[in-house]
């Protein structure tokens, strides 16, 4: 079970998915190859041998990265497993490089540096359902 984070461009005054207009369409980020190249610049250790799927491993977590192969790419998805908040700086580094914001799909809220995230609530739910954190990859 993964904690999923969607990256996309949105107006600066939006703080939650509920605040987005129903007809909102985010501007594109670029081609899948451009998005993958930007992610590699942000986090050189990211594994993106195929520009549509990648992986990043941390000490207590793993992140799968899904990039749409349709052109242009609007919203890469991060699928995070494991535990610990040390994954958050990587999320923000990737989002900043893409000029995106990170939407926590478990809470519907945007992630912000220095603010509590829905990650803790997700981990508590996951541990209750699965009986523990499970494998990191």
mmCIF file with all atom_site columns, C-alpha atoms in Angstrom, residues 45-117:
data_model
loop_
_atom_site.group_PDB
_atom_site.id
_atom_site.type_symbol
_atom_site.label_atom_id
_atom_site.label_alt_id
_atom_site.label_comp_id
_atom_site.label_asym_id
_atom_site.label_entity_id
_atom_site.label_seq_id
_atom_site.pdbx_PDB_ins_code
_atom_site.Cartn_x
_atom_site.Cartn_y
_atom_site.Cartn_z
_atom_site.occupancy
_atom_site.B_iso_or_equiv
_atom_site.pdbx_formal_charge
_atom_site.auth_seq_id
_atom_site.auth_comp_id
_atom_site.auth_asym_id
_atom_site.auth_atom_id
_atom_site.pdbx_PDB_model_num
ATOM 1  C CA . UNK A 1 45  ? 20.262 9.132  -7.635  1.00 0.00 ? 45  UNK A CA 1
ATOM 2  C CA . UNK A 1 46  ? 16.746 8.642  -9.017  1.00 0.00 ? 46  UNK A CA 1
ATOM 3  C CA . UNK A 1 47  ? 16.472 5.576  -11.228 1.00 0.00 ? 47  UNK A CA 1
ATOM 4  C CA . UNK A 1 48  ? 14.655 6.497  -14.440 1.00 0.00 ? 48  UNK A CA 1
ATOM 5  C CA . UNK A 1 49  ? 15.977 4.084  -17.032 1.00 0.00 ? 49  UNK A CA 1
ATOM 6  C CA . UNK A 1 50  ? 12.620 4.334  -18.749 1.00 0.00 ? 50  UNK A CA 1
ATOM 7  C CA . UNK A 1 51  ? 11.160 7.841  -18.751 1.00 0.00 ? 51  UNK A CA 1
ATOM 8  C CA . UNK A 1 52  ? 7.733  6.455  -17.788 1.00 0.00 ? 52  UNK A CA 1
ATOM 9  C CA . UNK A 1 53  ? 8.696  4.680  -14.551 1.00 0.00 ? 53  UNK A CA 1
ATOM 10 C CA . UNK A 1 54  ? 11.361 5.296  -11.963 1.00 0.00 ? 54  UNK A CA 1
ATOM 11 C CA . UNK A 1 55  ? 12.467 4.461  -8.466  1.00 0.00 ? 55  UNK A CA 1
ATOM 12 C CA . UNK A 1 56  ? 14.182 6.190  -5.602  1.00 0.00 ? 56  UNK A CA 1
ATOM 13 C CA . UNK A 1 57  ? 15.305 4.355  -2.466  1.00 0.00 ? 57  UNK A CA 1
ATOM 14 C CA . UNK A 1 58  ? 15.768 5.875  0.954   1.00 0.00 ? 58  UNK A CA 1
ATOM 15 C CA . UNK A 1 59  ? 16.885 4.265  4.211   1.00 0.00 ? 59  UNK A CA 1
ATOM 16 C CA . UNK A 1 60  ? 13.315 3.476  5.376   1.00 0.00 ? 60  UNK A CA 1
ATOM 17 C CA . UNK A 1 61  ? 11.235 4.156  2.277   1.00 0.00 ? 61  UNK A CA 1
ATOM 18 C CA . UNK A 1 62  ? 10.990 3.624  -1.454  1.00 0.00 ? 62  UNK A CA 1
ATOM 19 C CA . UNK A 1 63  ? 9.388  5.845  -4.067  1.00 0.00 ? 63  UNK A CA 1
ATOM 20 C CA . UNK A 1 64  ? 8.054  4.698  -7.411  1.00 0.00 ? 64  UNK A CA 1
ATOM 21 C CA . UNK A 1 65  ? 7.656  7.503  -9.947  1.00 0.00 ? 65  UNK A CA 1
ATOM 22 C CA . UNK A 1 66  ? 5.056  7.282  -12.685 1.00 0.00 ? 66  UNK A CA 1
ATOM 23 C CA . UNK A 1 67  ? 5.379  9.620  -15.664 1.00 0.00 ? 67  UNK A CA 1
ATOM 24 C CA . UNK A 1 68  ? 2.650  9.598  -18.298 1.00 0.00 ? 68  UNK A CA 1
ATOM 25 C CA . UNK A 1 69  ? 3.978  8.683  -21.736 1.00 0.00 ? 69  UNK A CA 1
ATOM 26 C CA . UNK A 1 70  ? 1.374  10.868 -23.456 1.00 0.00 ? 70  UNK A CA 1
ATOM 27 C CA . UNK A 1 71  ? 2.668  14.258 -24.543 1.00 0.00 ? 71  UNK A CA 1
ATOM 28 C CA . UNK A 1 72  ? 2.669  16.623 -22.864 1.00 0.00 ? 72  UNK A CA 1
ATOM 29 C CA . UNK A 1 73  ? 2.968  15.389 -19.273 1.00 0.00 ? 73  UNK A CA 1
ATOM 30 C CA . UNK A 1 74  ? 0.741  17.197 -16.766 1.00 0.00 ? 74  UNK A CA 1
ATOM 31 C CA . UNK A 1 75  ? 1.073  15.367 -13.456 1.00 0.00 ? 75  UNK A CA 1
ATOM 32 C CA . UNK A 1 76  ? 3.648  12.762 -12.460 1.00 0.00 ? 76  UNK A CA 1
ATOM 33 C CA . UNK A 1 77  ? 2.654  10.519 -9.562  1.00 0.00 ? 77  UNK A CA 1
ATOM 34 C CA . UNK A 1 78  ? 4.852  9.480  -6.635  1.00 0.00 ? 78  UNK A CA 1
ATOM 35 C CA . UNK A 1 79  ? 4.011  6.177  -4.888  1.00 0.00 ? 79  UNK A CA 1
ATOM 36 C CA . UNK A 1 80  ? 5.786  6.076  -1.520  1.00 0.00 ? 80  UNK A CA 1
ATOM 37 C CA . UNK A 1 81  ? 6.150  3.011  0.690   1.00 0.00 ? 81  UNK A CA 1
ATOM 38 C CA . UNK A 1 82  ? 7.802  2.593  4.052   1.00 0.00 ? 82  UNK A CA 1
ATOM 39 C CA . UNK A 1 83  ? 7.964  5.135  6.829   1.00 0.00 ? 83  UNK A CA 1
ATOM 40 C CA . UNK A 1 84  ? 9.711  8.278  7.984   1.00 0.00 ? 84  UNK A CA 1
ATOM 41 C CA . UNK A 1 85  ? 9.572  11.925 7.015   1.00 0.00 ? 85  UNK A CA 1
ATOM 42 C CA . UNK A 1 86  ? 13.023 11.929 5.399   1.00 0.00 ? 86  UNK A CA 1
ATOM 43 C CA . UNK A 1 87  ? 11.246 11.325 2.067   1.00 0.00 ? 87  UNK A CA 1
ATOM 44 C CA . UNK A 1 88  ? 9.637  14.793 2.176   1.00 0.00 ? 88  UNK A CA 1
ATOM 45 C CA . UNK A 1 89  ? 12.735 16.792 1.095   1.00 0.00 ? 89  UNK A CA 1
ATOM 46 C CA . UNK A 1 90  ? 12.987 14.598 -2.013  1.00 0.00 ? 90  UNK A CA 1
ATOM 47 C CA . UNK A 1 91  ? 9.329  15.247 -2.856  1.00 0.00 ? 91  UNK A CA 1
ATOM 48 C CA . UNK A 1 92  ? 9.837  19.000 -2.482  1.00 0.00 ? 92  UNK A CA 1
ATOM 49 C CA . UNK A 1 93  ? 13.070 18.974 -4.486  1.00 0.00 ? 93  UNK A CA 1
ATOM 50 C CA . UNK A 1 94  ? 11.359 17.205 -7.385  1.00 0.00 ? 94  UNK A CA 1
ATOM 51 C CA . UNK A 1 95  ? 8.279  19.459 -7.153  1.00 0.00 ? 95  UNK A CA 1
ATOM 52 C CA . UNK A 1 96  ? 10.401 22.628 -7.041  1.00 0.00 ? 96  UNK A CA 1
ATOM 53 C CA . UNK A 1 97  ? 12.446 21.562 -10.055 1.00 0.00 ? 97  UNK A CA 1
ATOM 54 C CA . UNK A 1 98  ? 9.241  20.940 -12.019 1.00 0.00 ? 98  UNK A CA 1
ATOM 55 C CA . UNK A 1 99  ? 7.704  24.188 -10.711 1.00 0.00 ? 99  UNK A CA 1
ATOM 56 C CA . UNK A 1 100 ? 4.878  22.081 -9.257  1.00 0.00 ? 100 UNK A CA 1
ATOM 57 C CA . UNK A 1 101 ? 3.016  21.610 -6.043  1.00 0.00 ? 101 UNK A CA 1
ATOM 58 C CA . UNK A 1 102 ? 2.617  18.276 -4.288  1.00 0.00 ? 102 UNK A CA 1
ATOM 59 C CA . UNK A 1 103 ? -0.903 17.051 -3.569  1.00 0.00 ? 103 UNK A CA 1
ATOM 60 C CA . UNK A 1 104 ? -1.328 14.385 -0.886  1.00 0.00 ? 104 UNK A CA 1
ATOM 61 C CA . UNK A 1 105 ? -4.002 12.149 -2.390  1.00 0.00 ? 105 UNK A CA 1
ATOM 62 C CA . UNK A 1 106 ? -4.836 10.579 0.974   1.00 0.00 ? 106 UNK A CA 1
ATOM 63 C CA . UNK A 1 107 ? -5.901 13.916 2.496   1.00 0.00 ? 107 UNK A CA 1
ATOM 64 C CA . UNK A 1 108 ? -6.536 16.160 -0.506  1.00 0.00 ? 108 UNK A CA 1
ATOM 65 C CA . UNK A 1 109 ? -4.168 18.754 0.954   1.00 0.00 ? 109 UNK A CA 1
ATOM 66 C CA . UNK A 1 110 ? -1.058 20.263 -0.520  1.00 0.00 ? 110 UNK A CA 1
ATOM 67 C CA . UNK A 1 111 ? 2.244  19.394 1.077   1.00 0.00 ? 111 UNK A CA 1
ATOM 68 C CA . UNK A 1 112 ? 4.251  22.320 2.371   1.00 0.00 ? 112 UNK A CA 1
ATOM 69 C CA . UNK A 1 113 ? 7.767  22.336 3.835   1.00 0.00 ? 113 UNK A CA 1
ATOM 70 C CA . UNK A 1 114 ? 7.763  22.634 7.616   1.00 0.00 ? 114 UNK A CA 1
ATOM 71 C CA . UNK A 1 115 ? 4.073  21.794 7.936   1.00 0.00 ? 115 UNK A CA 1
ATOM 72 C CA . UNK A 1 116 ? 2.647  18.481 9.079   1.00 0.00 ? 116 UNK A CA 1
ATOM 73 C CA . UNK A 1 117 ? 1.613  16.278 6.202   1.00 0.00 ? 117 UNK A CA 1
#
